[in-house]
PDB file of C-alpha atoms in Angstrom:
ATOM      1  CA  MET F   1      -1.496 -22.711 -29.221  1.00 49.00           C
ATOM      2  CA  SER F   2      -1.003 -19.489 -31.207  1.00 62.00           C
ATOM      3  CA  GLU F   3      -4.333 -20.055 -32.998  1.00 70.00           C
ATOM      4  CA  TRP F   4      -6.037 -20.367 -29.627  1.00 61.00           C
ATOM      5  CA  ILE F   5      -4.403 -17.145 -28.375  1.00 58.00           C
ATOM      6  CA  HIS F   6      -5.333 -15.320 -31.595  1.00 61.00           C
ATOM      7  CA  ALA F   7      -8.961 -16.471 -31.228  1.00 67.00           C
ATOM      8  CA  ILE F   8      -9.025 -15.100 -27.661  1.00 66.00           C
ATOM      9  CA  GLU F   9      -7.543 -11.800 -28.874  1.00 63.00           C
ATOM     10  CA  GLU F  10     -10.221 -11.492 -31.565  1.00 69.00           C
ATOM     11  CA  TRP F  11     -12.954 -12.318 -29.054  1.00 70.00           C
ATOM     12  CA  LEU F  12     -11.659  -9.751 -26.543  1.00 66.00           C
ATOM     13  CA  LEU F  13     -11.480  -7.064 -29.250  1.00 68.00           C
ATOM     14  CA  GLU F  14     -15.243  -7.445 -29.666  1.00 74.00           C
ATOM     15  CA  PHE F  15     -15.684  -6.113 -26.120  1.00 76.00           C
ATOM     16  CA  GLY F  16     -13.717  -2.945 -26.855  1.00 79.00           C
ATOM     17  CA  SER F  17     -12.608  -1.015 -23.792  1.00 85.00           C
ATOM     18  CA  TRP F  18     -14.016  -3.607 -21.388  1.00 90.00           C
ATOM     19  CA  GLY F  19     -12.096  -6.404 -23.116  1.00 88.00           C
ATOM     20  CA  LEU F  20      -8.952  -4.274 -22.933  1.00 91.00           C
ATOM     21  CA  PHE F  21      -9.465  -3.625 -19.223  1.00 94.00           C
ATOM     22  CA  PHE F  22     -10.174  -7.319 -18.583  1.00 91.00           C
ATOM     23  CA  VAL F  23      -7.041  -8.591 -20.335  1.00 91.00           C
ATOM     24  CA  SER F  24      -4.927  -5.856 -18.701  1.00 93.00           C
ATOM     25  CA  PHE F  25      -6.190  -6.883 -15.277  1.00 95.00           C
ATOM     26  CA  LEU F  26      -5.641 -10.605 -15.783  1.00 91.00           C
ATOM     27  CA  GLU F  27      -2.252 -10.281 -17.507  1.00 90.00           C
ATOM     28  CA  SER F  28      -0.745  -8.627 -14.440  1.00 89.00           C
ATOM     29  CA  SER F  29      -1.410 -11.714 -12.349  1.00 85.00           C
ATOM     30  CA  PHE F  30      -1.580 -14.871 -14.479  1.00 80.00           C
ATOM     31  CA  PHE F  31      -2.969 -14.418 -18.015  1.00 78.00           C
ATOM     32  CA  PRO F  32      -0.577 -15.144 -20.928  1.00 74.00           C
ATOM     33  CA  ILE F  33      -1.797 -12.485 -23.400  1.00 79.00           C
ATOM     34  CA  PRO F  34      -0.223  -9.025 -22.965  1.00 85.00           C
ATOM     35  CA  PRO F  35      -2.649  -6.093 -23.236  1.00 89.00           C
ATOM     36  CA  ASP F  36      -0.514  -4.457 -25.926  1.00 86.00           C
ATOM     37  CA  VAL F  37      -1.909  -6.892 -28.525  1.00 84.00           C
ATOM     38  CA  LEU F  38      -5.335  -5.326 -27.968  1.00 85.00           C
ATOM     39  CA  MET F  39      -4.400  -1.756 -27.119  1.00 89.00           C
ATOM     40  CA  ILE F  40      -2.237  -1.113 -30.171  1.00 89.00           C
ATOM     41  CA  PRO F  41      -4.752  -2.223 -32.832  1.00 88.00           C
ATOM     42  CA  MET F  42      -7.556  -0.466 -30.975  1.00 90.00           C
ATOM     43  CA  GLY F  43      -5.479   2.721 -30.820  1.00 90.00           C
ATOM     44  CA  ILE F  44      -4.545   2.534 -34.502  1.00 90.00           C
ATOM     45  CA  ALA F  45      -8.209   2.026 -35.413  1.00 87.00           C
ATOM     46  CA  ASN F  46      -9.221   5.010 -33.221  1.00 89.00           C
ATOM     47  CA  PRO F  47      -6.168   7.291 -32.773  1.00 91.00           C
ATOM     48  CA  ASP F  48      -8.286   9.920 -31.027  1.00 92.00           C
ATOM     49  CA  LYS F  49      -8.908   7.338 -28.267  1.00 93.00           C
ATOM     50  CA  ALA F  50      -5.324   6.030 -28.025  1.00 94.00           C
ATOM     51  CA  LEU F  51      -4.603   7.938 -24.793  1.00 96.00           C
ATOM     52  CA  TRP F  52      -7.913   6.729 -23.314  1.00 96.00           C
ATOM     53  CA  TYR F  53      -6.945   3.146 -24.174  1.00 95.00           C
ATOM     54  CA  ALA F  54      -3.572   3.705 -22.507  1.00 96.00           C
ATOM     55  CA  PHE F  55      -5.374   4.897 -19.374  1.00 97.00           C
ATOM     56  CA  ILE F  56      -7.707   1.875 -19.358  1.00 96.00           C
ATOM     57  CA  THR F  57      -4.772  -0.487 -19.891  1.00 96.00           C
ATOM     58  CA  THR F  58      -2.752   1.139 -17.117  1.00 96.00           C
ATOM     59  CA  ALA F  59      -5.680   1.094 -14.676  1.00 97.00           C
ATOM     60  CA  GLY F  60      -6.494  -2.546 -15.410  1.00 97.00           C
ATOM     61  CA  SER F  61      -2.861  -3.547 -15.147  1.00 95.00           C
ATOM     62  CA  VAL F  62      -2.342  -1.798 -11.805  1.00 96.00           C
ATOM     63  CA  LEU F  63      -5.489  -3.346 -10.332  1.00 97.00           C
ATOM     64  CA  GLY F  64      -4.393  -6.734 -11.685  1.00 96.00           C
ATOM     65  CA  ALA F  65      -1.034  -6.244  -9.977  1.00 95.00           C
ATOM     66  CA  LEU F  66      -2.929  -6.314  -6.675  1.00 96.00           C
ATOM     67  CA  LEU F  67      -4.350  -9.719  -7.605  1.00 94.00           C
ATOM     68  CA  GLY F  68      -0.824 -10.898  -8.502  1.00 91.00           C
ATOM     69  CA  TRP F  69       0.405  -9.604  -5.130  1.00 93.00           C
ATOM     70  CA  TYR F  70      -2.415 -11.475  -3.363  1.00 94.00           C
ATOM     71  CA  ILE F  71      -1.621 -14.692  -5.268  1.00 91.00           C
ATOM     72  CA  GLY F  72       2.017 -14.336  -4.248  1.00 90.00           C
ATOM     73  CA  LYS F  73       1.106 -13.610  -0.639  1.00 91.00           C
ATOM     74  CA  LYS F  74      -1.287 -16.544  -0.253  1.00 91.00           C
ATOM     75  CA  VAL F  75      -0.008 -19.323  -2.517  1.00 88.00           C
ATOM     76  CA  GLY F  76       2.980 -17.973  -4.443  1.00 80.00           C
ATOM     77  CA  ARG F  77       5.834 -19.799  -2.768  1.00 78.00           C
ATOM     78  CA  PRO F  78       4.310 -23.319  -2.925  1.00 81.00           C
ATOM     79  CA  ILE F  79       3.381 -22.841  -6.583  1.00 72.00           C
ATOM     80  CA  LEU F  80       6.764 -21.367  -7.503  1.00 71.00           C
ATOM     81  CA  ARG F  81       8.577 -24.299  -5.863  1.00 74.00           C
ATOM     82  CA  TYR F  82       7.230 -26.501  -8.649  1.00 68.00           C
ATOM     83  CA  PHE F  83       8.892 -24.289 -11.260  1.00 63.00           C
ATOM     84  CA  ILE F  84      11.838 -22.590  -9.531  1.00 68.00           C
ATOM     85  CA  LYS F  85      14.442 -23.819  -7.055  1.00 76.00           C
ATOM     86  CA  GLU F  86      14.182 -22.425  -3.531  1.00 80.00           C
ATOM     87  CA  GLU F  87      17.600 -20.753  -3.852  1.00 80.00           C
ATOM     88  CA  LYS F  88      16.340 -18.674  -6.784  1.00 73.00           C
ATOM     89  CA  ILE F  89      13.187 -17.716  -4.912  1.00 73.00           C
ATOM     90  CA  VAL F  90      15.335 -16.523  -2.005  1.00 76.00           C
ATOM     91  CA  LEU F  91      17.610 -14.610  -4.408  1.00 73.00           C
ATOM     92  CA  VAL F  92      14.654 -12.821  -6.025  1.00 70.00           C
ATOM     93  CA  GLU F  93      13.291 -12.031  -2.551  1.00 74.00           C
ATOM     94  CA  ARG F  94      16.597 -10.396  -1.644  1.00 75.00           C
ATOM     95  CA  TYR F  95      16.394  -8.275  -4.786  1.00 72.00           C
ATOM     96  CA  PHE F  96      12.867  -7.267  -3.851  1.00 74.00           C
ATOM     97  CA  GLU F  97      13.947  -6.384  -0.319  1.00 74.00           C
ATOM     98  CA  LYS F  98      16.788  -4.250  -1.627  1.00 73.00           C
ATOM     99  CA  TYR F  99      15.326  -2.909  -4.903  1.00 71.00           C
ATOM    100  CA  GLY F 100      11.581  -3.573  -4.536  1.00 67.00           C
ATOM    101  CA  ALA F 101      10.339  -0.359  -6.103  1.00 73.00           C
ATOM    102  CA  MET F 102      12.925  -0.426  -8.887  1.00 77.00           C
ATOM    103  CA  ALA F 103      12.150  -4.075  -9.714  1.00 78.00           C
ATOM    104  CA  ILE F 104       8.451  -3.257 -10.031  1.00 82.00           C
ATOM    105  CA  LEU F 105       9.123  -0.141 -12.091  1.00 79.00           C
ATOM    106  CA  ILE F 106      11.443  -1.872 -14.551  1.00 77.00           C
ATOM    107  CA  ALA F 107       9.202  -4.936 -14.880  1.00 75.00           C
ATOM    108  CA  GLY F 108       6.194  -2.698 -15.482  1.00 79.00           C
ATOM    109  CA  PHE F 109       7.900  -0.799 -18.250  1.00 74.00           C
ATOM    110  CA  THR F 110       9.783  -3.499 -20.114  1.00 71.00           C
ATOM    111  CA  PRO F 111       8.583  -6.552 -22.053  1.00 70.00           C
ATOM    112  CA  ILE F 112       9.433  -8.783 -19.057  1.00 72.00           C
ATOM    113  CA  PRO F 113       6.279 -10.696 -17.973  1.00 79.00           C
ATOM    114  CA  TYR F 114       4.854  -8.399 -15.322  1.00 84.00           C
ATOM    115  CA  LYS F 115       2.932 -11.165 -13.545  1.00 85.00           C
ATOM    116  CA  VAL F 116       6.189 -12.734 -12.309  1.00 82.00           C
ATOM    117  CA  PHE F 117       7.045  -9.533 -10.472  1.00 84.00           C
ATOM    118  CA  THR F 118       3.585  -8.914  -9.067  1.00 88.00           C
ATOM    119  CA  ILE F 119       3.519 -12.443  -7.645  1.00 87.00           C
ATOM    120  CA  PHE F 120       7.042 -12.031  -6.252  1.00 85.00           C
ATOM    121  CA  SER F 121       6.002  -8.712  -4.719  1.00 87.00           C
ATOM    122  CA  GLY F 122       3.436 -10.624  -2.634  1.00 89.00           C
ATOM    123  CA  ILE F 123       5.933 -13.321  -1.703  1.00 85.00           C
ATOM    124  CA  SER F 124       8.470 -10.653  -0.736  1.00 83.00           C
ATOM    125  CA  ASN F 125       5.965  -8.625   1.303  1.00 85.00           C
ATOM    126  CA  VAL F 126       6.323  -5.491  -0.809  1.00 87.00           C
ATOM    127  CA  LYS F 127       3.966  -2.905   0.660  1.00 91.00           C
ATOM    128  CA  ILE F 128       0.797  -2.407  -1.374  1.00 94.00           C
ATOM    129  CA  PRO F 129       1.234   1.399  -1.744  1.00 94.00           C
ATOM    130  CA  THR F 130       4.744   0.748  -3.129  1.00 90.00           C
ATOM    131  CA  LEU F 131       3.330  -1.771  -5.601  1.00 92.00           C
ATOM    132  CA  ILE F 132       0.582   0.628  -6.693  1.00 94.00           C
ATOM    133  CA  ILE F 133       2.780   3.709  -7.101  1.00 93.00           C
ATOM    134  CA  TRP F 134       5.556   1.990  -9.044  1.00 89.00           C
ATOM    135  CA  SER F 135       3.069  -0.013 -11.105  1.00 92.00           C
ATOM    136  CA  ILE F 136       1.310   3.205 -12.118  1.00 94.00           C
ATOM    137  CA  ILE F 137       4.622   4.749 -13.135  1.00 90.00           C
ATOM    138  CA  GLY F 138       6.040   1.694 -14.932  1.00 88.00           C
ATOM    139  CA  ARG F 139       2.861   0.533 -16.646  1.00 92.00           C
ATOM    140  CA  GLY F 140       1.781   4.093 -17.379  1.00 92.00           C
ATOM    141  CA  LEU F 141       5.100   4.905 -19.046  1.00 88.00           C
ATOM    142  CA  ARG F 142       4.833   1.795 -21.197  1.00 89.00           C
ATOM    143  CA  PHE F 143       1.241   2.164 -22.352  1.00 93.00           C
ATOM    144  CA  PHE F 144       1.252   5.940 -22.746  1.00 94.00           C
ATOM    145  CA  LEU F 145       4.478   5.689 -24.778  1.00 90.00           C
ATOM    146  CA  GLU F 146       2.725   3.230 -27.089  1.00 90.00           C
ATOM    147  CA  ALA F 147      -0.267   5.585 -27.318  1.00 94.00           C
ATOM    148  CA  ALA F 148       2.007   8.541 -28.102  1.00 93.00           C
ATOM    149  CA  ILE F 149       3.656   6.546 -30.901  1.00 92.00           C
ATOM    150  CA  ILE F 150       0.196   5.684 -32.267  1.00 93.00           C
ATOM    151  CA  VAL F 151      -0.889   9.335 -32.170  1.00 94.00           C
ATOM    152  CA  ALA F 152       2.344  10.444 -33.866  1.00 92.00           C
ATOM    153  CA  LEU F 153       2.614   7.715 -36.524  1.00 90.00           C
ATOM    154  CA  GLY F 154      -0.960   6.520 -37.099  1.00 87.00           C
ATOM    155  CA  ASP F 155      -1.054   3.403 -39.306  1.00 85.00           C
ATOM    156  CA  LYS F 156       2.758   3.231 -39.314  1.00 88.00           C
ATOM    157  CA  ALA F 157       2.802   2.756 -35.528  1.00 84.00           C
ATOM    158  CA  MET F 158       2.437  -1.043 -35.597  1.00 83.00           C
ATOM    159  CA  PRO F 159       5.587  -1.779 -37.634  1.00 85.00           C
ATOM    160  CA  PHE F 160       7.510   0.880 -35.701  1.00 87.00           C
ATOM    161  CA  ILE F 161       6.492  -0.614 -32.340  1.00 82.00           C
ATOM    162  CA  GLU F 162       7.216  -4.170 -33.509  1.00 80.00           C
ATOM    163  CA  GLU F 163      10.694  -3.194 -34.700  1.00 85.00           C
ATOM    164  CA  ASN F 164      11.742  -0.661 -32.062  1.00 82.00           C
ATOM    165  CA  PHE F 165       9.683  -0.862 -28.884  1.00 75.00           C
ATOM    166  CA  ALA F 166      11.868  -3.385 -27.054  1.00 75.00           C
ATOM    167  CA  MET F 167      14.935  -1.215 -27.653  1.00 79.00           C
ATOM    168  CA  LEU F 168      13.027   1.939 -26.663  1.00 78.00           C
ATOM    169  CA  THR F 169      11.942   0.378 -23.377  1.00 75.00           C
ATOM    170  CA  ILE F 170      15.473  -0.792 -22.637  1.00 74.00           C
ATOM    171  CA  VAL F 171      16.957   2.648 -23.337  1.00 78.00           C
ATOM    172  CA  LEU F 172      14.270   4.430 -21.333  1.00 74.00           C
ATOM    173  CA  GLY F 173      14.602   1.787 -18.611  1.00 71.00           C
ATOM    174  CA  VAL F 174      18.321   2.561 -18.345  1.00 75.00           C
ATOM    175  CA  VAL F 175      17.525   6.282 -18.145  1.00 78.00           C
ATOM    176  CA  VAL F 176      14.959   5.651 -15.401  1.00 72.00           C
ATOM    177  CA  ILE F 177      17.398   3.432 -13.472  1.00 73.00           C
ATOM    178  CA  ALA F 178      20.135   6.064 -13.779  1.00 78.00           C
ATOM    179  CA  GLY F 179      17.729   8.744 -12.547  1.00 77.00           C
ATOM    180  CA  TYR F 180      16.655   6.568  -9.631  1.00 72.00           C
ATOM    181  CA  LEU F 181      20.258   5.786  -8.675  1.00 76.00           C
ATOM    182  CA  ILE F 182      21.199   9.473  -8.815  1.00 84.00           C
ATOM    183  CA  TYR F 183      18.179  10.306  -6.655  1.00 77.00           C
ATOM    184  CA  ALA F 184      19.065   7.572  -4.139  1.00 76.00           C
ATOM    185  CA  TYR F 185      22.700   8.734  -4.031  1.00 81.00           C
ATOM    186  CA  LEU F 186      21.714  12.360  -3.464  1.00 83.00           C
ATOM    187  CA  LYS F 187      19.248  11.352  -0.773  1.00 81.00           C
ATOM    188  CA  ARG F 188      21.939   9.334   1.074  1.00 82.00           C
ATOM    189  CA  SER F 189      24.444  12.199   0.676  1.00 82.00           C
ATOM    190  CA  LYS F 190      22.068  14.615   2.406  1.00 80.00           C
ATOM    191  CA  LYS F 191      21.674  12.237   5.358  1.00 75.00           C
ATOM    192  CA  ALA F 192      25.432  11.796   5.732  1.00 64.00           C
TER     193      ALA F 192
END
């Protein structure tokens, strides 16, 4: 299976920016290959275009999130019932109802498979503007952080990202969650 995935990665790299956009779009809804595996080598090969590649990846990923939302809205629940018990689907829906924007933001930023959350956003009737805004923020933070590391470290970016990126996203995710919770608390305090 990994040979097959590697062959697809190599093939997509031949298409440059269009291949990157394509995989970013599809990965947000059902495709198994994350766009990082194309964006990072492309950025290291052309550091002056790393921020452009981050933009393309973010744009493709956000547009793909809409396809994931549509899949969730139209056929998500019946498909998920084959893989997940109904109680868990209901539990995730409750989280989306209560923390919809935060769930999308965190999923977009961390190594968690984003497609699961875009599909659940459709199942849970998350509003499309909410999906778009928080996808832009979460996916943008992720891909522009990778691009910034590439610009700063050049050829040394790949080992640094492989060794540290998961921890960086978790730490920054915690900071974002803390900021969001403080904002929500202050907003509720003003209303009270």
